[in-house]
Tab-separated table of C-alpha atoms in Angstrom:
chain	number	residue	atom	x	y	z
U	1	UNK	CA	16.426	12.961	-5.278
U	2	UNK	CA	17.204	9.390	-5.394
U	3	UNK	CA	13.746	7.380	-5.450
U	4	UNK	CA	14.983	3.741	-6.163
U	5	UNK	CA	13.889	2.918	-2.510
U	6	UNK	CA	10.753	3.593	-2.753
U	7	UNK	CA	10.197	2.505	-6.107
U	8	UNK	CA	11.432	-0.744	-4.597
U	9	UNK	CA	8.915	-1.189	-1.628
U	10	UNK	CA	5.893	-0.264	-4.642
U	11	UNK	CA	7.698	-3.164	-6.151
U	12	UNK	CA	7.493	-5.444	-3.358
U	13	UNK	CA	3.638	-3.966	-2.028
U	14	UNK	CA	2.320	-4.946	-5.823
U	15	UNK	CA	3.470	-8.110	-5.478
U	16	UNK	CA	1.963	-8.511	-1.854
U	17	UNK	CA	-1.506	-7.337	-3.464
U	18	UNK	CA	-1.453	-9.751	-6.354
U	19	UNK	CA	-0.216	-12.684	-4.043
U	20	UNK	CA	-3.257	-11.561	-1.717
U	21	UNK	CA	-5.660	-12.107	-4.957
U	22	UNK	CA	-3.914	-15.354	-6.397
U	23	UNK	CA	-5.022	-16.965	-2.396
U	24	UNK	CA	-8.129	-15.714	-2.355
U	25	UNK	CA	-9.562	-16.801	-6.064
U	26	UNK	CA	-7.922	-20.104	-4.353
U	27	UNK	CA	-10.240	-19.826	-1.652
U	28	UNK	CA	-10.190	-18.509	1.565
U	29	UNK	CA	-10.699	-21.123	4.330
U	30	UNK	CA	-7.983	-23.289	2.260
U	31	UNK	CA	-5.552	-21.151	2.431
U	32	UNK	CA	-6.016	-18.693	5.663
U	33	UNK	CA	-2.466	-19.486	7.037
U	34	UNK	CA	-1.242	-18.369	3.915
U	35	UNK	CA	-3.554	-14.718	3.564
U	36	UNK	CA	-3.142	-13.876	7.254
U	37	UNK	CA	1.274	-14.595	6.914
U	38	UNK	CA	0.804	-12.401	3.741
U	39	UNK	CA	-1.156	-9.620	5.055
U	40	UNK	CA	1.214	-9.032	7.914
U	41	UNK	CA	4.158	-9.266	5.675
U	42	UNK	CA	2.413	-6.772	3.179
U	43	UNK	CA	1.367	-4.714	6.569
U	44	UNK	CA	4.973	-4.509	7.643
U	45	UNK	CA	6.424	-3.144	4.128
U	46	UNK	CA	3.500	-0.725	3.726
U	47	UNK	CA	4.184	0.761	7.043
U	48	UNK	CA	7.546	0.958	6.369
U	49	UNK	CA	6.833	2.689	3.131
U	50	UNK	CA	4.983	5.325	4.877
U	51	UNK	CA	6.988	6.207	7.624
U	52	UNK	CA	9.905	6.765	4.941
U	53	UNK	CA	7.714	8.583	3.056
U	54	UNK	CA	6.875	10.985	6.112
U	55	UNK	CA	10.117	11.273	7.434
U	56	UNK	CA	12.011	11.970	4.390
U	57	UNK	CA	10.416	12.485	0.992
U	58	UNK	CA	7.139	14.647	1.667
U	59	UNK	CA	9.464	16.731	3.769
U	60	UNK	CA	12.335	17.108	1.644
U	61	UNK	CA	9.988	18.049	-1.507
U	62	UNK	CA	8.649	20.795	0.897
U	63	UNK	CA	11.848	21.972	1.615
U	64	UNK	CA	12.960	21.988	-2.028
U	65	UNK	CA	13.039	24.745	-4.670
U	66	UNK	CA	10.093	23.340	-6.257
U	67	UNK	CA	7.226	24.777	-5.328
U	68	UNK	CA	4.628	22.551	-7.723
U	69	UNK	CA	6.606	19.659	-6.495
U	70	UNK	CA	6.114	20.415	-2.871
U	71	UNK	CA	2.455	21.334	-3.254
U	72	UNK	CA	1.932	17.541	-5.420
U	73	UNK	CA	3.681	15.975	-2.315
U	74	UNK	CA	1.477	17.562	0.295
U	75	UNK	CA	-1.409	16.582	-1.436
U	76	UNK	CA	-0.627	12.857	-2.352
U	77	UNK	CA	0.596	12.592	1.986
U	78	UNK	CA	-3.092	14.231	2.751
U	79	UNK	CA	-4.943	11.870	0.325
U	80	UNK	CA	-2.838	8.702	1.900
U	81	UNK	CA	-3.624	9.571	5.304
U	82	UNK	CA	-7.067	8.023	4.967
U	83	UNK	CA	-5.788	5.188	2.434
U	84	UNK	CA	-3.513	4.473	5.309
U	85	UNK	CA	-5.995	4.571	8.140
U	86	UNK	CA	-8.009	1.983	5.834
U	87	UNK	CA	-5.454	-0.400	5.038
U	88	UNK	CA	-4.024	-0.756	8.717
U	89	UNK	CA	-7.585	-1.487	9.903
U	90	UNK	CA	-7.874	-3.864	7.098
U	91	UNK	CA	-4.315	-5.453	7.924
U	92	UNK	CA	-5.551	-5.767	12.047
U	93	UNK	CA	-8.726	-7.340	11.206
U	94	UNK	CA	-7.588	-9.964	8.407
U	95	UNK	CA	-4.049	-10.952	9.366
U	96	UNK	CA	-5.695	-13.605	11.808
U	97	UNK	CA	-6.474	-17.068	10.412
U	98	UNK	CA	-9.879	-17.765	12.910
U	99	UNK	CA	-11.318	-14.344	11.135
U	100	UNK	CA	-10.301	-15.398	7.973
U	101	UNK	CA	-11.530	-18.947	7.797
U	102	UNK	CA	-15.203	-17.298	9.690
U	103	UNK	CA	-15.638	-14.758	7.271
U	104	UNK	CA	-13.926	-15.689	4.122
U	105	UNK	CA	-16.447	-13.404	1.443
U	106	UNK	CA	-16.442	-10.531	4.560
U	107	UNK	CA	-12.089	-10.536	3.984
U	108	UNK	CA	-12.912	-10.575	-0.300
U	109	UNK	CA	-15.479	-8.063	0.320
U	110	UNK	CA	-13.202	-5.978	1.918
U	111	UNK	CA	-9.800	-6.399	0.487
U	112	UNK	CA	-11.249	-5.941	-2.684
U	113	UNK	CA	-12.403	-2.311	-2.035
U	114	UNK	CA	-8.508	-1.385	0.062
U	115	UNK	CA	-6.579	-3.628	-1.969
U	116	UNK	CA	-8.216	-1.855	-4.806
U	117	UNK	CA	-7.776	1.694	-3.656
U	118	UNK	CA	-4.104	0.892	-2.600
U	119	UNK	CA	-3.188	-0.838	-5.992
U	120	UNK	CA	-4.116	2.534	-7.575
U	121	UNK	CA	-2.587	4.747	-5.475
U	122	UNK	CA	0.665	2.873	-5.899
U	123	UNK	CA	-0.120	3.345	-9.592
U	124	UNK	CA	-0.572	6.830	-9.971
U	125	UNK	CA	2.651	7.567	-7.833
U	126	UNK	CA	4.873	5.355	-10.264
U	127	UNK	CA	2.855	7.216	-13.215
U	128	UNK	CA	2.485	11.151	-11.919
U	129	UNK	CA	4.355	11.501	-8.602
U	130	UNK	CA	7.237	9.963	-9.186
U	131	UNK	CA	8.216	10.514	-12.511
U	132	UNK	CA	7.360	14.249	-11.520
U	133	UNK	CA	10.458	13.745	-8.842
U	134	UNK	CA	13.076	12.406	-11.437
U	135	UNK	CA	12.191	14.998	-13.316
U	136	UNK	CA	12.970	17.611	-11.330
């Protein structure tokens, strides 16, 4: 199964998540325009990223011959389900400039604990998951 795709968007989400931290050690209230355009654009690619992951990857390893490949991919979409549920209500509440620039150490506060878990769920797919896939 070709991966490069999602590889790719991993790529692009890590790069979201350190932009994220670069504007925020800048400070909040100076540069709100700047967090709430990059949380949206970070929203949009991690949605993306999960709806190709439903559609085709979780359900192609379940269809496949591999049956500790399809049990690894059921349990990484189960354990994302509630990553996912916290990012998008992260993404909602901080992609507007008036919240961030009211409640700049409530948005550090915050995307330090999703940004965190996220970060590390995008690194233990590039280390475990999908090296498990080329493998295969």
């Amino acid at each position: 199964m070709d991966i490069e795709r999602f590889k790719q968007q991993h790529v692009e989400i890590l790069d979201g998540i350190a932009g994220l931290r670069r504007y925020a050690h800048a400070g909040v209230q100076e540069h709100a325009h700047e967090i709430a355009r990059l949380v949206s654009a970070l929203s949009s690619t991690v949605k993306l990223h999960l709806a190709v992951e439903d559609r085709i990857l979780y359900p192609s390893l379940q269809k496949g011959g591999d049956p500790h490949l399809a049990a690894m991919g059921h349990a990484y979409q189960e354990d994302m389900k509630g990553i996912a549920s916290e990012y998008i209500a992260f993404s909602r509440r901080w992609s507007n400039v008036a919240a961030l620039q009211a409640h700049a150490e409530a948005f550090r506060k915050e995307a330090n604990a999703v940004l965190k878990t996220l970060y590390l769920r995008m690194c233990r797919e590039n280390t475990e998951f999908y090296p498990a896939i080329e493998a295969a």
